[in-house]
XYZ file of C-alpha atoms in Angstrom:
177
model
C -0.359 -14.309 -4.963
C 2.552 -12.112 -3.946
C 5.386 -13.363 -1.730
C 8.161 -11.419 -0.050
C 10.065 -14.654 0.544
C 8.432 -15.260 3.931
C 4.851 -13.977 3.798
C 2.175 -14.253 1.087
C -0.661 -11.930 0.148
C -3.653 -12.491 -2.076
C -3.645 -9.902 -4.866
C -6.776 -8.840 -6.724
C -7.616 -6.289 -9.391
C -9.200 -3.296 -7.662
C -12.366 -3.910 -9.670
C -13.288 -7.202 -11.372
C -16.135 -9.707 -11.614
C -18.628 -7.423 -9.856
C -16.229 -6.961 -6.919
C -15.002 -3.459 -6.155
C -12.426 -3.816 -3.393
C -12.407 -0.043 -2.855
C -15.927 -0.449 -1.437
C -14.558 -2.840 1.197
C -11.163 -1.250 1.853
C -11.727 2.447 1.230
C -8.853 4.450 -0.255
C -9.512 6.967 2.538
C -8.118 4.420 5.028
C -4.636 4.715 3.536
C -2.543 7.864 3.667
C -2.386 8.141 -0.135
C -3.355 5.386 -2.546
C -1.269 5.627 -5.723
C -3.397 7.247 -8.434
C -2.318 4.481 -10.815
C -3.040 1.605 -8.399
C -4.629 -1.298 -10.245
C -4.459 -4.009 -7.578
C -4.986 -4.610 -3.907
C -2.869 -6.974 -1.812
C -4.466 -8.598 1.233
C -2.607 -10.575 3.866
C -3.542 -11.951 7.276
C -1.147 -12.166 10.178
C -0.211 -11.684 13.790
C -1.261 -8.288 15.134
C 1.971 -7.554 17.017
C 4.234 -8.809 14.244
C 2.375 -6.591 11.779
C 2.261 -3.489 13.975
C 5.657 -3.636 15.666
C 7.860 -5.481 13.188
C 7.898 -3.466 9.959
C 11.278 -5.060 9.157
C 12.671 -8.435 10.231
C 15.376 -6.516 12.121
C 12.594 -5.321 14.461
C 11.584 -8.860 15.433
C 12.315 -9.706 19.064
C 12.409 -13.147 20.668
C 9.514 -12.237 22.960
C 7.340 -11.013 20.107
C 8.115 -14.145 18.073
C 7.266 -16.397 21.028
C 3.952 -14.631 21.705
C 3.105 -14.936 18.006
C 4.011 -18.640 17.914
C 1.745 -19.227 20.914
C -1.171 -17.331 19.353
C -1.344 -14.629 22.001
C -1.812 -11.543 19.847
C -4.857 -11.853 17.622
C -4.887 -11.128 13.899
C -5.029 -8.240 11.474
C -5.452 -7.922 7.741
C -2.807 -5.880 5.955
C -4.154 -4.247 2.801
C -1.941 -2.539 0.247
C -2.903 -0.594 -2.863
C -0.502 -1.773 -5.575
C 0.703 -0.613 -8.964
C 1.376 -3.143 -11.696
C 5.107 -2.462 -11.242
C 4.837 -3.566 -7.582
C 4.165 -7.075 -8.859
C 7.419 -7.356 -10.832
C 9.050 -9.859 -8.484
C 7.715 -12.823 -6.522
C 4.241 -12.583 -8.032
C 2.317 -15.678 -9.080
C -0.603 -15.650 -11.500
C -3.823 -17.512 -10.856
C -6.235 -18.061 -13.678
C -9.508 -18.089 -11.740
C -13.057 -18.727 -12.790
C -15.728 -16.278 -11.668
C -16.843 -18.805 -9.032
C -13.293 -19.148 -7.679
C -12.921 -15.367 -7.537
C -16.207 -15.099 -5.605
C -14.975 -17.801 -3.201
C -11.797 -15.806 -2.494
C -13.832 -12.633 -2.032
C -16.111 -14.440 0.445
C -13.086 -15.851 2.283
C -11.595 -12.378 2.785
C -14.919 -10.982 3.996
C -15.326 -13.918 6.399
C -11.913 -13.053 7.879
C -13.263 -9.786 9.296
C -15.660 -9.163 12.191
C -19.185 -9.176 10.721
C -17.547 -9.103 7.275
C -16.715 -5.417 7.752
C -13.393 -3.671 7.296
C -12.564 -1.989 10.591
C -9.318 -0.030 10.180
C -6.702 0.243 12.913
C -6.293 4.026 13.247
C -2.849 5.362 12.356
C -1.375 1.927 11.522
C 0.583 1.993 8.260
C 3.932 0.853 6.873
C 3.723 3.287 3.966
C 1.304 5.718 2.356
C -0.415 2.981 0.311
C -1.441 0.538 3.059
C -3.676 0.092 6.096
C -4.376 -2.522 8.748
C -7.797 -3.906 9.651
C -9.163 -6.004 12.494
C -9.382 -9.682 11.616
C -10.780 -12.831 13.117
C -8.631 -15.615 14.479
C -5.203 -15.730 15.974
C -2.111 -16.897 14.131
C 0.135 -19.381 15.909
C 2.874 -21.857 15.142
C 0.492 -24.281 13.399
C -1.656 -21.600 11.708
C 0.564 -18.997 10.121
C -0.110 -16.096 7.805
C 0.615 -18.404 4.889
C -1.919 -20.953 6.131
C -4.539 -18.224 5.752
C -3.525 -17.713 2.113
C -3.336 -21.451 1.489
C -6.761 -22.028 3.042
C -8.232 -19.268 0.869
C -6.799 -20.796 -2.288
C -7.867 -24.304 -1.297
C -11.413 -23.063 -0.603
C -11.438 -21.589 -4.110
C -10.299 -24.891 -5.619
C -6.694 -23.891 -6.318
C -4.117 -26.637 -5.753
C -1.677 -25.870 -2.953
C 0.084 -28.008 -0.368
C -2.103 -29.660 2.257
C -0.429 -27.521 4.951
C 1.028 -24.136 4.017
C 3.047 -22.696 6.917
C 5.672 -21.203 4.566
C 5.429 -19.089 1.430
C 6.876 -21.823 -0.797
C 4.107 -24.221 0.313
C 1.637 -21.706 -1.106
C 3.478 -20.820 -4.315
C 5.218 -24.016 -5.455
C 2.426 -25.024 -7.875
C 1.569 -21.507 -8.998
C 2.767 -19.909 -12.217
C 5.332 -17.135 -11.602
C 4.519 -13.856 -13.283
C 2.536 -10.671 -13.137
C -1.176 -10.498 -13.928
Protein backbone atom coordinates (compact mmCIF):
# COMPACT_ATOMS: atom_id res chain seq x y z
CA UNK A 1 0.00 0.00 0.00
CA UNK A 2 1.34 3.42 -0.92
CA UNK A 3 0.06 6.62 0.70
CA UNK A 4 0.69 10.22 -0.27
CA UNK A 5 -0.59 11.36 3.12
CA UNK A 6 -4.19 11.67 1.91
CA UNK A 7 -4.83 8.96 -0.68
CA UNK A 8 -3.82 5.27 -0.78
CA UNK A 9 -3.05 2.99 -3.70
CA UNK A 10 -2.68 -0.76 -3.84
CA UNK A 11 0.77 -1.63 -5.19
CA UNK A 12 1.56 -4.93 -6.88
CA UNK A 13 4.57 -6.45 -8.61
CA UNK A 14 4.02 -6.15 -12.36
CA UNK A 15 4.12 -9.94 -12.60
CA UNK A 16 3.57 -12.34 -9.68
CA UNK A 17 1.49 -15.37 -8.70
CA UNK A 18 0.23 -15.97 -12.25
CA UNK A 19 -0.97 -12.35 -12.50
CA UNK A 20 0.55 -10.14 -15.18
CA UNK A 21 -0.84 -6.66 -14.60
CA UNK A 22 0.53 -5.50 -17.96
CA UNK A 23 -2.13 -7.73 -19.56
CA UNK A 24 -4.84 -5.77 -17.73
CA UNK A 25 -3.32 -2.28 -17.82
CA UNK A 26 -1.28 -2.23 -21.02
CA UNK A 27 1.94 -0.20 -21.03
CA UNK A 28 0.66 1.31 -24.30
CA UNK A 29 -2.00 3.18 -22.29
CA UNK A 30 0.65 5.31 -20.59
CA UNK A 31 2.83 7.81 -22.40
CA UNK A 32 6.04 6.00 -21.42
CA UNK A 33 6.29 3.31 -18.77
CA UNK A 34 9.71 3.40 -17.11
CA UNK A 35 11.83 0.60 -18.59
CA UNK A 36 12.82 -0.40 -15.05
CA UNK A 37 9.26 -0.37 -13.65
CA UNK A 38 8.75 -3.31 -11.31
CA UNK A 39 5.41 -2.38 -9.74
CA UNK A 40 2.01 -1.02 -10.56
CA UNK A 41 0.02 1.28 -8.27
CA UNK A 42 -3.77 1.20 -8.50
CA UNK A 43 -6.10 3.66 -6.81
CA UNK A 44 -9.81 4.38 -7.07
CA UNK A 45 -11.31 7.82 -6.73
CA UNK A 46 -13.60 10.59 -7.83
CA UNK A 47 -13.46 11.22 -11.58
CA UNK A 48 -13.38 15.02 -11.38
CA UNK A 49 -10.91 15.13 -8.50
CA UNK A 50 -8.61 12.82 -10.44
CA UNK A 51 -8.93 14.59 -13.79
CA UNK A 52 -9.05 18.22 -12.71
CA UNK A 53 -7.12 18.30 -9.44
CA UNK A 54 -3.59 17.09 -10.17
CA UNK A 55 -2.43 19.08 -7.11
CA UNK A 56 -4.35 20.01 -3.97
CA UNK A 57 -3.92 23.66 -5.00
CA UNK A 58 -6.27 22.89 -7.93
CA UNK A 59 -9.10 21.76 -5.64
CA UNK A 60 -12.11 24.08 -5.71
CA UNK A 61 -14.98 24.22 -3.23
CA UNK A 62 -17.47 23.26 -5.94
CA UNK A 63 -15.44 20.26 -7.05
CA UNK A 64 -15.02 19.11 -3.44
CA UNK A 65 -18.76 19.45 -2.79
CA UNK A 66 -19.71 17.50 -5.92
CA UNK A 67 -17.24 14.79 -4.91
CA UNK A 68 -18.58 14.64 -1.34
CA UNK A 69 -22.10 14.23 -2.73
CA UNK A 70 -21.06 11.45 -5.12
CA UNK A 71 -21.95 13.32 -8.30
CA UNK A 72 -18.95 12.51 -10.47
CA UNK A 73 -18.49 8.77 -10.85
CA UNK A 74 -15.20 6.95 -10.35
CA UNK A 75 -11.95 6.22 -12.14
CA UNK A 76 -9.00 3.98 -11.46
CA UNK A 77 -5.61 5.67 -11.52
CA UNK A 78 -2.84 3.28 -12.54
CA UNK A 79 0.84 4.13 -12.26
CA UNK A 80 3.87 2.15 -13.39
CA UNK A 81 6.38 2.42 -10.54
CA UNK A 82 10.08 1.89 -9.98
CA UNK A 83 11.30 0.42 -6.71
CA UNK A 84 12.68 3.87 -5.82
CA UNK A 85 9.14 5.33 -6.10
CA UNK A 86 8.24 3.30 -3.02
CA UNK A 87 10.91 4.87 -0.79
CA UNK A 88 8.47 6.87 1.34
CA UNK A 89 5.00 6.13 2.69
CA UNK A 90 5.00 2.54 1.44
CA UNK A 91 3.64 -0.29 3.56
CA UNK A 92 4.47 -3.95 3.01
CA UNK A 93 1.85 -6.67 3.01
CA UNK A 94 2.92 -10.26 3.29
CA UNK A 95 0.13 -11.92 1.32
CA UNK A 96 -0.69 -15.53 0.65
CA UNK A 97 -1.43 -16.57 -2.93
CA UNK A 98 -5.14 -16.67 -2.05
CA UNK A 99 -5.04 -13.13 -0.64
CA UNK A 100 -3.22 -11.88 -3.74
CA UNK A 101 -5.87 -13.50 -5.97
CA UNK A 102 -8.59 -11.84 -3.86
CA UNK A 103 -7.01 -8.41 -4.40
CA UNK A 104 -6.64 -9.11 -8.12
CA UNK A 105 -10.33 -10.08 -8.31
CA UNK A 106 -11.31 -6.96 -6.36
CA UNK A 107 -9.50 -4.68 -8.83
CA UNK A 108 -11.06 -6.45 -11.81
CA UNK A 109 -14.51 -6.18 -10.22
CA UNK A 110 -13.99 -2.41 -9.93
CA UNK A 111 -14.08 -2.03 -13.71
CA UNK A 112 -16.99 -2.32 -16.15
CA UNK A 113 -17.16 -5.99 -17.22
CA UNK A 114 -13.77 -6.44 -15.53
CA UNK A 115 -12.08 -4.67 -18.45
CA UNK A 116 -9.63 -1.79 -18.37
CA UNK A 117 -11.14 1.01 -20.43
CA UNK A 118 -8.66 3.89 -20.58
CA UNK A 119 -9.71 7.54 -20.51
CA UNK A 120 -8.02 8.91 -23.65
CA UNK A 121 -5.38 11.57 -23.03
CA UNK A 122 -5.78 11.55 -19.22
CA UNK A 123 -2.42 11.45 -17.45
CA UNK A 124 -0.59 13.21 -14.62
CA UNK A 125 2.80 12.06 -15.90
CA UNK A 126 4.31 9.78 -18.52
CA UNK A 127 3.99 6.68 -16.32
CA UNK A 128 0.26 6.73 -15.51
CA UNK A 129 -3.22 6.39 -17.01
CA UNK A 130 -6.83 6.62 -15.89
CA UNK A 131 -9.50 3.98 -16.46
CA UNK A 132 -13.27 3.88 -16.13
CA UNK A 133 -14.40 2.40 -12.83
CA UNK A 134 -17.61 1.32 -11.21
CA UNK A 135 -19.20 3.17 -8.33
CA UNK A 136 -19.15 6.73 -7.20
CA UNK A 137 -17.06 8.03 -4.32
CA UNK A 138 -18.80 10.24 -1.78
CA UNK A 139 -18.33 11.51 1.74
CA UNK A 140 -19.00 8.09 3.30
CA UNK A 141 -17.20 6.05 0.61
CA UNK A 142 -13.86 7.63 -0.17
CA UNK A 143 -10.90 6.52 -2.23
CA UNK A 144 -9.40 5.05 0.93
CA UNK A 145 -12.56 3.05 1.63
CA UNK A 146 -11.96 1.33 -1.71
CA UNK A 147 -8.44 0.36 -0.61
CA UNK A 148 -9.64 -0.67 2.84
CA UNK A 149 -12.45 -2.79 1.39
CA UNK A 150 -9.97 -4.51 -0.94
CA UNK A 151 -7.64 -5.34 1.93
CA UNK A 152 -10.50 -6.50 4.16
CA UNK A 153 -11.80 -8.75 1.36
CA UNK A 154 -8.33 -10.28 1.16
CA UNK A 155 -8.26 -10.90 4.91
CA UNK A 156 -5.87 -8.09 5.83
CA UNK A 157 -6.64 -6.31 9.10
CA UNK A 158 -7.58 -2.66 8.66
CA UNK A 159 -9.98 -0.34 10.45
CA UNK A 160 -13.68 -1.13 10.12
CA UNK A 161 -14.17 2.15 8.21
CA UNK A 162 -11.27 3.62 6.24
CA UNK A 163 -12.13 7.13 5.01
CA UNK A 164 -8.56 8.38 5.58
CA UNK A 165 -5.16 7.02 4.63
CA UNK A 166 -4.13 6.40 8.25
CA UNK A 167 -7.20 4.17 8.76
CA UNK A 168 -5.82 1.98 5.99
CA UNK A 169 -2.15 2.00 6.99
CA UNK A 170 -2.10 2.09 10.81
CA UNK A 171 -1.71 -1.70 11.19
CA UNK A 172 0.52 -2.19 8.17
CA UNK A 173 4.29 -2.54 8.30
CA UNK A 174 6.09 0.52 6.86
CA UNK A 175 8.67 -0.28 4.23
CA UNK A 176 9.32 -1.10 0.62
CA UNK A 177 8.62 -4.52 -0.88
